[in-house]
């Protein structure tokens, strides 16, 4: 199961601390937590305006826990958040973690569990970054994520769960661009239907995988020689 996540934290420096974390799985289930033990002394004016004021749980509550239709909402100190997050991740036999410019996000995810070797056993130890997908897909990695996602979301940027939803939407568009491909003007040498081609140069018949006797297998066989598009 792919899980898309984002974090908010107290600055781009070595001693940064985790403020919030949001995750959304491919099946739509979500986990969102706000931590009560981040270093408030590190919060500057920008963080106060763009991160702290975008937190969604009552800041006067030190302990909050709610599950509703697969969505988990937590506010507590880091040890409780880590325990609840591990419980949520255990819903899936195996987890592949995806984020965006994830250098800090992945370190803070690991730190939440105390050590990189302590992350849940079902979580794959190598994380994945949609920045690389943007580059491979021929899209400027500096593109506005919200614009590329084509996603109508309520809320403001720099809320961890909102940003995780945007990451998921970007991944889905990039995945389609890379693997499903786009129409070409070339015709299938077997059945004459139009070909699809992706950014990797792979191509296959638009009838490939179709139902019935008319289904064409061109491009599904890896031994099929490439034709010019």
Coordinates of C-alpha atoms in Angstrom, one line a residue:
X1 CA 0.0 0.0 0.0
X2 CA 1.3 3.4 -0.9
X3 CA 1.0 6.0 1.8
X4 CA 1.5 9.7 1.1
X5 CA 2.7 11.9 3.9
X6 CA 3.8 15.4 4.9
X7 CA 5.1 17.0 8.0
X8 CA 5.2 20.4 9.5
X9 CA 8.1 21.3 11.8
X10 CA 10.0 24.1 13.5
X11 CA 12.5 25.1 10.9
X12 CA 15.0 23.9 8.3
X13 CA 17.8 23.1 10.7
X14 CA 19.4 20.2 12.5
X15 CA 17.5 20.6 15.8
X16 CA 14.0 21.0 14.2
X17 CA 11.1 19.4 16.0
X18 CA 7.9 17.9 14.6
X19 CA 4.7 19.9 14.9
X20 CA 2.3 17.8 12.9
X21 CA 2.1 14.9 10.5
X22 CA -0.5 13.9 7.9
X23 CA -0.9 10.7 5.9
X24 CA -3.3 9.4 3.3
X25 CA -3.3 5.9 1.9
X26 CA -4.2 4.8 -1.6
X27 CA -7.5 3.6 -0.3
X28 CA -8.3 7.1 1.1
X29 CA -7.9 6.4 4.8
X30 CA -6.1 9.2 6.6
X31 CA -4.1 9.8 9.8
X32 CA -3.5 13.3 11.1
X33 CA -1.7 14.2 14.3
X34 CA -0.6 17.4 16.1
X35 CA 2.1 17.1 18.6
X36 CA 2.1 18.9 21.9
X37 CA 5.8 18.6 22.7
X38 CA 7.4 20.4 19.8
X39 CA 9.9 23.1 20.7
X40 CA 7.8 26.2 20.9
X41 CA 10.8 28.4 21.3
X42 CA 11.7 27.7 17.7
X43 CA 8.4 29.1 16.3
X44 CA 9.1 32.3 14.5
X45 CA 6.5 34.7 13.0
X46 CA 6.4 32.9 9.7
X47 CA 5.7 29.5 11.4
X48 CA 3.1 31.1 13.6
X49 CA 1.2 32.5 10.7
X50 CA 1.6 29.7 8.2
X51 CA 1.8 26.6 10.3
X52 CA 0.5 27.0 13.8
X53 CA -2.5 29.0 12.7
X54 CA -3.4 26.2 10.2
X55 CA -3.6 23.5 12.9
X56 CA -7.1 22.2 13.1
X57 CA -7.4 20.7 16.6
X58 CA -8.2 22.9 19.6
X59 CA -4.8 24.0 20.9
X60 CA -6.1 24.1 24.5
X61 CA -6.5 20.3 24.5
X62 CA -3.4 18.3 25.3
X63 CA -5.0 15.0 24.6
X64 CA -7.4 14.3 21.7
X65 CA -8.2 11.1 19.9
X66 CA -10.9 10.4 17.3
X67 CA -11.5 7.7 14.7
X68 CA -14.3 8.2 12.2
X69 CA -14.8 6.1 9.1
X70 CA -11.1 5.2 8.7
X71 CA -9.9 8.7 9.5
X72 CA -7.7 9.1 12.6
X73 CA -7.3 12.5 14.3
X74 CA -4.8 12.8 17.2
X75 CA -3.4 15.5 19.4
X76 CA -0.9 14.3 22.0
X77 CA 2.8 14.1 22.8
X78 CA 5.2 12.3 20.4
X79 CA 5.2 8.9 22.2
X80 CA 1.4 8.6 22.0
X81 CA 1.4 9.8 18.4
X82 CA 4.0 7.3 17.4
X83 CA 2.0 4.5 19.1
X84 CA -1.2 5.5 17.3
X85 CA 0.6 5.9 14.0
X86 CA 2.1 2.4 14.2
X87 CA -1.4 1.1 14.9
X88 CA -2.8 2.9 11.9
X89 CA 0.0 1.7 9.6
X90 CA -0.6 -1.9 10.9
X91 CA -3.9 -1.8 8.9
X92 CA -1.7 -2.7 5.8
X93 CA 0.5 -5.7 5.4
X94 CA 3.2 -3.6 3.7
X95 CA 3.6 0.1 3.3
X96 CA 5.5 2.2 0.7
X97 CA 6.1 5.8 1.9
X98 CA 5.9 8.7 -0.5
X99 CA 6.4 12.4 0.1
X100 CA 7.6 15.6 -1.6
X101 CA 11.2 17.0 -1.0
X102 CA 11.2 14.5 1.8
X103 CA 14.7 15.1 3.4
X104 CA 13.3 16.5 6.6
X105 CA 10.0 14.6 6.5
X106 CA 11.6 11.2 6.4
X107 CA 14.1 12.0 9.2
X108 CA 11.3 13.3 11.4
X109 CA 9.2 10.2 10.6
X110 CA 12.1 8.0 11.7
X111 CA 12.8 10.2 14.8
X112 CA 9.1 9.8 15.9
X113 CA 9.9 6.1 16.4
X114 CA 13.2 6.9 18.1
X115 CA 15.5 5.4 15.5
X116 CA 15.5 4.4 11.8
X117 CA 15.7 0.7 12.9
X118 CA 12.6 1.2 15.0
X119 CA 10.1 2.1 12.4
X120 CA 7.2 -0.4 12.0
X121 CA 8.3 -3.6 10.4
X122 CA 5.7 -3.4 7.6
X123 CA 7.1 0.0 6.4
X124 CA 9.6 -0.3 3.6
X125 CA 12.9 1.3 4.7
X126 CA 13.4 3.2 1.4
X127 CA 11.1 6.2 1.0
X128 CA 10.1 7.7 -2.4
X129 CA 9.9 11.3 -3.5
X130 CA 7.5 12.7 -6.1
X131 CA 10.2 15.3 -7.1
X132 CA 11.9 12.5 -8.9
X133 CA 8.7 11.5 -10.7
X134 CA 8.3 15.1 -11.8
X135 CA 11.8 15.1 -13.3
X136 CA 11.3 11.7 -15.1
X137 CA 7.9 12.8 -16.4
X138 CA 9.4 15.9 -18.0
X139 CA 7.6 18.3 -15.6
X140 CA 9.5 21.1 -13.9
X141 CA 10.0 19.8 -10.3
X142 CA 9.4 23.4 -9.1
X143 CA 5.8 23.4 -10.4
X144 CA 3.0 24.5 -8.1
X145 CA 1.8 21.3 -6.5
X146 CA -1.7 22.6 -5.9
X147 CA -2.0 23.7 -9.6
X148 CA -0.6 20.4 -10.9
X149 CA -2.8 18.3 -8.6
X150 CA -6.0 19.7 -10.1
X151 CA -7.5 18.9 -6.8
X152 CA -10.3 20.9 -5.1
X153 CA -9.3 20.8 -1.4
X154 CA -10.5 22.9 1.5
X155 CA -7.9 24.4 3.8
X156 CA -4.6 26.2 3.5
X157 CA -1.1 25.1 2.4
X158 CA 1.2 24.0 5.2
X159 CA -1.4 21.9 6.9
X160 CA 0.2 18.4 6.9
X161 CA -2.9 16.4 5.9
X162 CA -3.9 18.8 3.2
X163 CA -0.4 18.7 1.7
X164 CA -0.4 14.9 1.9
X165 CA -3.7 14.9 -0.2
X166 CA -2.0 17.1 -2.7
X167 CA 1.1 14.8 -2.9
X168 CA -1.2 11.9 -3.5
X169 CA -3.1 13.7 -6.3
X170 CA 0.2 14.7 -7.9
X171 CA 1.5 11.2 -7.8
X172 CA -1.7 9.9 -9.5
X173 CA -1.4 12.4 -12.3
X174 CA 2.3 11.6 -12.8
X175 CA 1.7 7.8 -12.6
X176 CA -0.8 8.1 -15.4
X177 CA 1.5 10.3 -17.4
X178 CA 4.4 7.8 -17.1
X179 CA 2.6 4.5 -17.3
X180 CA -0.7 4.9 -19.1
X181 CA 0.8 7.3 -21.6
X182 CA -0.6 9.7 -24.2
X183 CA -2.1 9.3 -27.6
X184 CA 0.3 9.2 -30.6
X185 CA -0.4 9.5 -34.3
X186 CA 1.1 6.0 -35.0
X187 CA -1.0 3.0 -35.7
X188 CA -0.7 -0.5 -34.3
X189 CA 1.1 -2.8 -36.8
X190 CA -1.2 -5.6 -35.8
X191 CA -4.7 -4.2 -35.7
X192 CA -4.4 -0.6 -37.0
X193 CA -5.7 1.1 -33.8
X194 CA -3.9 4.1 -32.4
X195 CA -0.9 3.6 -30.1
X196 CA -0.3 5.0 -26.7
X197 CA 3.2 6.1 -25.7
X198 CA 4.6 7.1 -22.4
X199 CA 7.5 9.3 -21.3
X200 CA 9.8 6.3 -21.1
X201 CA 9.3 5.6 -24.8
X202 CA 7.2 2.5 -24.2
X203 CA 4.2 2.1 -26.4
X204 CA 1.2 -0.3 -26.8
X205 CA -2.0 -0.6 -28.7
X206 CA -5.0 1.2 -27.4
X207 CA -6.9 -2.1 -27.7
X208 CA -4.4 -3.9 -25.5
X209 CA -6.0 -5.6 -22.6
X210 CA -9.5 -5.1 -24.0
X211 CA -12.3 -7.5 -23.6
X212 CA -13.4 -10.1 -26.1
X213 CA -11.8 -11.5 -29.2
X214 CA -10.7 -8.1 -30.6
X215 CA -8.3 -7.5 -27.7
X216 CA -4.8 -6.7 -29.1
X217 CA -1.6 -7.7 -27.3
X218 CA 0.8 -5.4 -29.0
X219 CA 3.1 -3.8 -26.5
X220 CA 2.1 -6.2 -23.7
X221 CA 4.8 -8.6 -24.9
X222 CA 8.2 -7.2 -23.8
X223 CA 9.8 -8.9 -26.8
X224 CA 7.8 -6.7 -29.1
X225 CA 10.1 -4.5 -31.1
X226 CA 9.5 -0.7 -30.8
X227 CA 8.1 1.1 -33.8
X228 CA 8.7 4.7 -34.6
X229 CA 6.1 7.2 -33.3

